[in-house]
Tab-separated table of C-alpha atoms in Angstrom:
chain	number	residue	atom	x	y	z
F	1	UNK	CA	-56.928	-52.751	-128.362
F	2	UNK	CA	-53.549	-54.240	-127.440
F	3	UNK	CA	-54.565	-57.536	-129.086
F	4	UNK	CA	-55.571	-55.653	-132.237
F	5	UNK	CA	-52.237	-53.804	-132.383
F	6	UNK	CA	-50.340	-57.070	-132.092
F	7	UNK	CA	-52.541	-58.905	-134.622
F	8	UNK	CA	-52.344	-56.053	-137.168
F	9	UNK	CA	-48.585	-55.708	-136.714
F	10	UNK	CA	-48.142	-59.393	-137.549
F	11	UNK	CA	-49.606	-58.959	-141.054
F	12	UNK	CA	-46.985	-59.809	-143.702
F	13	UNK	CA	-49.040	-58.353	-146.602
F	14	UNK	CA	-50.421	-54.822	-146.684
F	15	UNK	CA	-53.310	-53.329	-148.614
F	16	UNK	CA	-54.038	-49.761	-147.476
F	17	UNK	CA	-54.929	-46.229	-148.408
F	18	UNK	CA	-54.323	-42.859	-146.763
F	19	UNK	CA	-55.841	-39.435	-147.283
F	20	UNK	CA	-54.353	-36.338	-145.659
F	21	UNK	CA	-55.861	-32.856	-145.880
F	22	UNK	CA	-54.370	-29.628	-144.651
F	23	UNK	CA	-56.305	-26.357	-144.720
F	24	UNK	CA	-54.564	-23.091	-143.901
F	25	UNK	CA	-56.504	-19.847	-143.456
F	26	UNK	CA	-55.064	-16.374	-143.123
F	27	UNK	CA	-57.011	-13.091	-143.165
F	28	UNK	CA	-56.505	-12.572	-146.888
F	29	UNK	CA	-55.680	-16.060	-148.185
F	30	UNK	CA	-56.737	-19.717	-148.009
F	31	UNK	CA	-54.594	-22.650	-149.063
F	32	UNK	CA	-55.587	-26.320	-149.294
F	33	UNK	CA	-53.199	-29.240	-149.495
F	34	UNK	CA	-54.309	-32.796	-150.206
F	35	UNK	CA	-52.300	-35.985	-150.269
F	36	UNK	CA	-53.819	-39.335	-151.300
F	37	UNK	CA	-51.809	-42.574	-151.205
F	38	UNK	CA	-52.515	-46.235	-152.009
F	39	UNK	CA	-50.122	-49.034	-151.088
F	40	UNK	CA	-50.254	-52.750	-151.858
F	41	UNK	CA	-47.356	-54.934	-150.789
F	42	UNK	CA	-47.395	-58.718	-150.937
F	43	UNK	CA	-45.043	-61.679	-150.477
F	44	UNK	CA	-42.058	-59.389	-149.928
F	45	UNK	CA	-39.807	-62.271	-148.863
F	46	UNK	CA	-40.754	-64.950	-151.400
F	47	UNK	CA	-42.224	-63.270	-154.494
F	48	UNK	CA	-42.120	-59.451	-153.948
F	49	UNK	CA	-45.008	-57.461	-155.438
F	50	UNK	CA	-45.689	-53.808	-154.729
F	51	UNK	CA	-47.946	-51.099	-156.067
F	52	UNK	CA	-47.761	-47.560	-154.657
F	53	UNK	CA	-49.380	-44.385	-155.933
F	54	UNK	CA	-49.429	-40.862	-154.563
F	55	UNK	CA	-51.418	-37.831	-155.699
F	56	UNK	CA	-50.438	-34.454	-154.269
F	57	UNK	CA	-52.624	-31.374	-154.696
F	58	UNK	CA	-51.456	-27.991	-153.443
F	59	UNK	CA	-53.737	-25.057	-154.171
F	60	UNK	CA	-54.820	-26.638	-157.451
F	61	UNK	CA	-51.312	-27.616	-158.516
F	62	UNK	CA	-51.344	-31.406	-158.885
F	63	UNK	CA	-48.515	-33.917	-158.992
F	64	UNK	CA	-48.750	-37.685	-159.316
F	65	UNK	CA	-46.304	-40.539	-158.814
F	66	UNK	CA	-46.767	-44.299	-159.183
F	67	UNK	CA	-44.460	-47.194	-158.416
F	68	UNK	CA	-45.006	-50.851	-159.351
F	69	UNK	CA	-42.677	-53.773	-158.656
F	70	UNK	CA	-42.919	-57.415	-159.797
F	71	UNK	CA	-40.590	-60.080	-161.159
F	72	UNK	CA	-37.522	-58.087	-160.163
F	73	UNK	CA	-38.470	-55.027	-162.231
F	74	UNK	CA	-39.456	-51.609	-160.862
F	75	UNK	CA	-41.759	-49.382	-162.901
F	76	UNK	CA	-41.926	-45.667	-162.035
F	77	UNK	CA	-44.343	-43.168	-163.477
F	78	UNK	CA	-43.317	-39.653	-162.372
F	79	UNK	CA	-45.677	-37.040	-163.785
F	80	UNK	CA	-46.166	-39.047	-166.967
F	81	UNK	CA	-42.485	-39.911	-167.421
F	82	UNK	CA	-42.435	-43.700	-167.379
F	83	UNK	CA	-39.255	-45.674	-166.715
F	84	UNK	CA	-38.367	-49.195	-165.647
F	85	UNK	CA	-35.273	-50.862	-164.235
F	86	UNK	CA	-34.231	-54.209	-162.861
F	87	UNK	CA	-33.604	-54.039	-159.101
F	88	UNK	CA	-33.684	-56.563	-156.285
F	89	UNK	CA	-35.929	-56.290	-153.216
F	90	UNK	CA	-32.765	-56.198	-151.091
F	91	UNK	CA	-31.673	-53.025	-152.951
F	92	UNK	CA	-35.088	-51.450	-152.414
F	93	UNK	CA	-34.899	-52.190	-148.684
F	94	UNK	CA	-31.453	-50.621	-148.551
F	95	UNK	CA	-32.864	-47.478	-150.245
F	96	UNK	CA	-35.707	-47.310	-147.698
F	97	UNK	CA	-33.345	-47.829	-144.755
F	98	UNK	CA	-35.078	-47.724	-141.365
F	99	UNK	CA	-38.250	-46.094	-142.676
F	100	UNK	CA	-40.140	-49.373	-142.878
F	101	UNK	CA	-39.356	-50.221	-139.242
F	102	UNK	CA	-40.597	-46.772	-138.159
F	103	UNK	CA	-43.998	-47.547	-139.696
F	104	UNK	CA	-44.610	-50.573	-137.475
F	105	UNK	CA	-47.306	-50.359	-134.822
F	106	UNK	CA	-46.242	-50.575	-131.219
F	107	UNK	CA	-48.271	-51.713	-128.252
F	108	UNK	CA	-49.027	-48.640	-126.100
F	109	UNK	CA	-48.252	-48.402	-122.399
F	110	UNK	CA	-51.046	-48.543	-119.879
F	111	UNK	CA	-50.434	-44.903	-118.966
F	112	UNK	CA	-50.964	-43.851	-122.584
F	113	UNK	CA	-54.407	-45.478	-122.659
F	114	UNK	CA	-55.804	-44.278	-119.320
F	115	UNK	CA	-58.019	-41.614	-120.911
F	116	UNK	CA	-59.088	-43.607	-123.966
F	117	UNK	CA	-62.827	-44.053	-124.653
F	118	UNK	CA	-64.300	-47.271	-126.047
F	119	UNK	CA	-67.625	-47.985	-127.721
F	120	UNK	CA	-69.198	-50.530	-130.062
F	121	UNK	CA	-70.500	-49.411	-133.426
F	122	UNK	CA	-71.887	-51.704	-136.149
F	123	UNK	CA	-70.041	-54.661	-134.652
F	124	UNK	CA	-66.722	-52.769	-134.571
F	125	UNK	CA	-64.896	-51.399	-131.515
F	126	UNK	CA	-64.054	-47.708	-131.680
F	127	UNK	CA	-61.124	-46.477	-129.530
F	128	UNK	CA	-60.871	-42.705	-129.188
F	129	UNK	CA	-57.886	-40.957	-127.693
F	130	UNK	CA	-57.410	-37.221	-127.225
F	131	UNK	CA	-54.381	-35.111	-126.443
F	132	UNK	CA	-55.563	-31.738	-125.218
F	133	UNK	CA	-54.052	-28.430	-126.345
F	134	UNK	CA	-52.835	-27.887	-122.785
F	135	UNK	CA	-51.012	-31.234	-122.772
F	136	UNK	CA	-49.399	-30.453	-126.125
F	137	UNK	CA	-48.221	-27.038	-124.987
F	138	UNK	CA	-46.818	-28.547	-121.786
F	139	UNK	CA	-44.922	-31.164	-123.784
F	140	UNK	CA	-43.553	-28.631	-126.224
F	141	UNK	CA	-42.685	-26.309	-123.378
F	142	UNK	CA	-40.487	-29.047	-121.843
F	143	UNK	CA	-38.836	-29.630	-125.223
F	144	UNK	CA	-38.231	-25.922	-125.645
F	145	UNK	CA	-36.669	-25.655	-122.165
F	146	UNK	CA	-34.377	-28.592	-122.923
F	147	UNK	CA	-33.235	-27.055	-126.197
F	148	UNK	CA	-32.622	-23.707	-124.521
F	149	UNK	CA	-30.405	-25.401	-121.959
F	150	UNK	CA	-28.361	-26.691	-124.887
F	151	UNK	CA	-27.971	-23.143	-126.155
F	152	UNK	CA	-30.568	-23.327	-128.950
F	153	UNK	CA	-33.044	-20.467	-128.457
F	154	UNK	CA	-34.618	-20.792	-131.921
F	155	UNK	CA	-36.953	-23.613	-130.775
F	156	UNK	CA	-38.394	-21.467	-127.956
F	157	UNK	CA	-39.080	-18.649	-130.393
F	158	UNK	CA	-40.833	-21.039	-132.746
F	159	UNK	CA	-42.950	-22.513	-129.936
F	160	UNK	CA	-44.082	-19.017	-128.937
F	161	UNK	CA	-45.527	-18.592	-132.415
F	162	UNK	CA	-47.702	-21.729	-132.200
F	163	UNK	CA	-50.902	-22.402	-130.330
F	164	UNK	CA	-52.086	-26.003	-130.711
F	165	UNK	CA	-55.627	-27.361	-130.811
F	166	UNK	CA	-56.656	-30.744	-129.396
F	167	UNK	CA	-55.400	-33.828	-131.280
F	168	UNK	CA	-58.010	-36.594	-131.602
F	169	UNK	CA	-57.240	-40.111	-132.813
F	170	UNK	CA	-60.061	-42.564	-133.514
F	171	UNK	CA	-59.148	-46.177	-134.204
F	172	UNK	CA	-61.612	-48.715	-135.590
F	173	UNK	CA	-61.112	-52.392	-134.736
F	174	UNK	CA	-63.169	-54.672	-136.963
F	175	UNK	CA	-65.004	-57.862	-136.006
F	176	UNK	CA	-61.948	-59.982	-136.942
F	177	UNK	CA	-59.842	-58.125	-134.386
F	178	UNK	CA	-57.748	-56.083	-136.828
F	179	UNK	CA	-57.233	-52.309	-136.863
F	180	UNK	CA	-59.149	-51.366	-139.987
F	181	UNK	CA	-59.032	-47.580	-139.879
F	182	UNK	CA	-57.440	-44.670	-138.082
F	183	UNK	CA	-58.842	-41.113	-138.174
F	184	UNK	CA	-56.786	-38.172	-136.913
F	185	UNK	CA	-57.649	-34.537	-136.526
F	186	UNK	CA	-55.327	-31.760	-135.309
F	187	UNK	CA	-54.734	-28.073	-135.747
F	188	UNK	CA	-52.790	-25.040	-134.681
F	189	UNK	CA	-52.660	-21.270	-134.961
F	190	UNK	CA	-49.548	-19.387	-135.994
F	191	UNK	CA	-48.890	-15.757	-135.004
F	192	UNK	CA	-45.903	-13.647	-136.003
F	193	UNK	CA	-45.354	-9.924	-136.586
F	194	UNK	CA	-49.023	-9.116	-136.204
F	195	UNK	CA	-50.127	-11.735	-138.732
F	196	UNK	CA	-51.967	-14.963	-137.914
F	197	UNK	CA	-53.054	-18.148	-139.641
F	198	UNK	CA	-55.110	-21.188	-138.672
F	199	UNK	CA	-54.103	-24.650	-139.868
F	200	UNK	CA	-56.405	-27.706	-139.672
F	201	UNK	CA	-55.127	-31.167	-140.360
F	202	UNK	CA	-57.103	-34.375	-140.927
F	203	UNK	CA	-55.950	-37.850	-141.936
F	204	UNK	CA	-57.744	-41.098	-142.651
F	205	UNK	CA	-55.736	-44.350	-142.949
F	206	UNK	CA	-57.580	-47.495	-144.012
F	207	UNK	CA	-56.574	-51.109	-144.228
F	208	UNK	CA	-58.518	-52.918	-146.938
F	209	UNK	CA	-59.843	-56.246	-145.609
F	210	UNK	CA	-56.858	-56.878	-143.322
F	211	UNK	CA	-55.893	-60.519	-143.070
F	212	UNK	CA	-57.560	-61.438	-146.394
F	213	UNK	CA	-55.803	-62.301	-149.629
F	214	UNK	CA	-55.654	-59.716	-152.408
F	215	UNK	CA	-54.122	-59.205	-155.861
F	216	UNK	CA	-51.506	-56.521	-156.391
F	217	UNK	CA	-52.839	-54.541	-159.331
F	218	UNK	CA	-50.434	-53.896	-162.212
F	219	UNK	CA	-50.635	-50.779	-164.445
F	220	UNK	CA	-52.387	-51.554	-167.726
F	221	UNK	CA	-49.676	-49.826	-169.759
F	222	UNK	CA	-46.454	-51.585	-168.662
F	223	UNK	CA	-45.356	-51.929	-172.343
F	224	UNK	CA	-45.034	-48.120	-172.547
F	225	UNK	CA	-42.307	-47.928	-169.855
F	226	UNK	CA	-38.758	-47.311	-171.139
F	227	UNK	CA	-35.554	-48.683	-169.644
F	228	UNK	CA	-33.912	-46.157	-167.313
């Protein structure tokens, strides 16, 4: 697993997708939130190419955004409004700030992996890690106590409203030794003023053929974008 984290982190090009689903249930109401993302990023130092799209669905209300970058020009499609502008990769990195660094994988400590389970499945290695509800509550309780010592009692009140479920993370390492997929499930219950709600969260992040070359797909309608 450590070797897979290091090998995957060393990738300079990225071809991935992510799907996040949130389901909230209250006695008289149900709400579903879905977020689907696709990201391709290639040759960011020599010949930057990027393609990013995001579809957001909240209770049937849908929003879409797409971003494409090549040859020093950024193309943005925000809900059907299409604009383009010349911008350098350095300027884009400045806009993103430290967010890209925060997305990097880190090699876990031995203590973090002591309860992990490993199995082989179709030639892949599956690593499953679980954080129990009790462990989450203990961690949040320590955070709440620390904040209270600093004079902020709002965090403690918020923690009292939440009851967490187990968090399970399943990581798939493919036969080439790359992390190819991560599945996460989590959930919590909220209670306040006699009302309650259950929230279930699931996420699936996939790397498409990690380590293999790919083509960054350009929108077919680039001629329809207007200068910003």
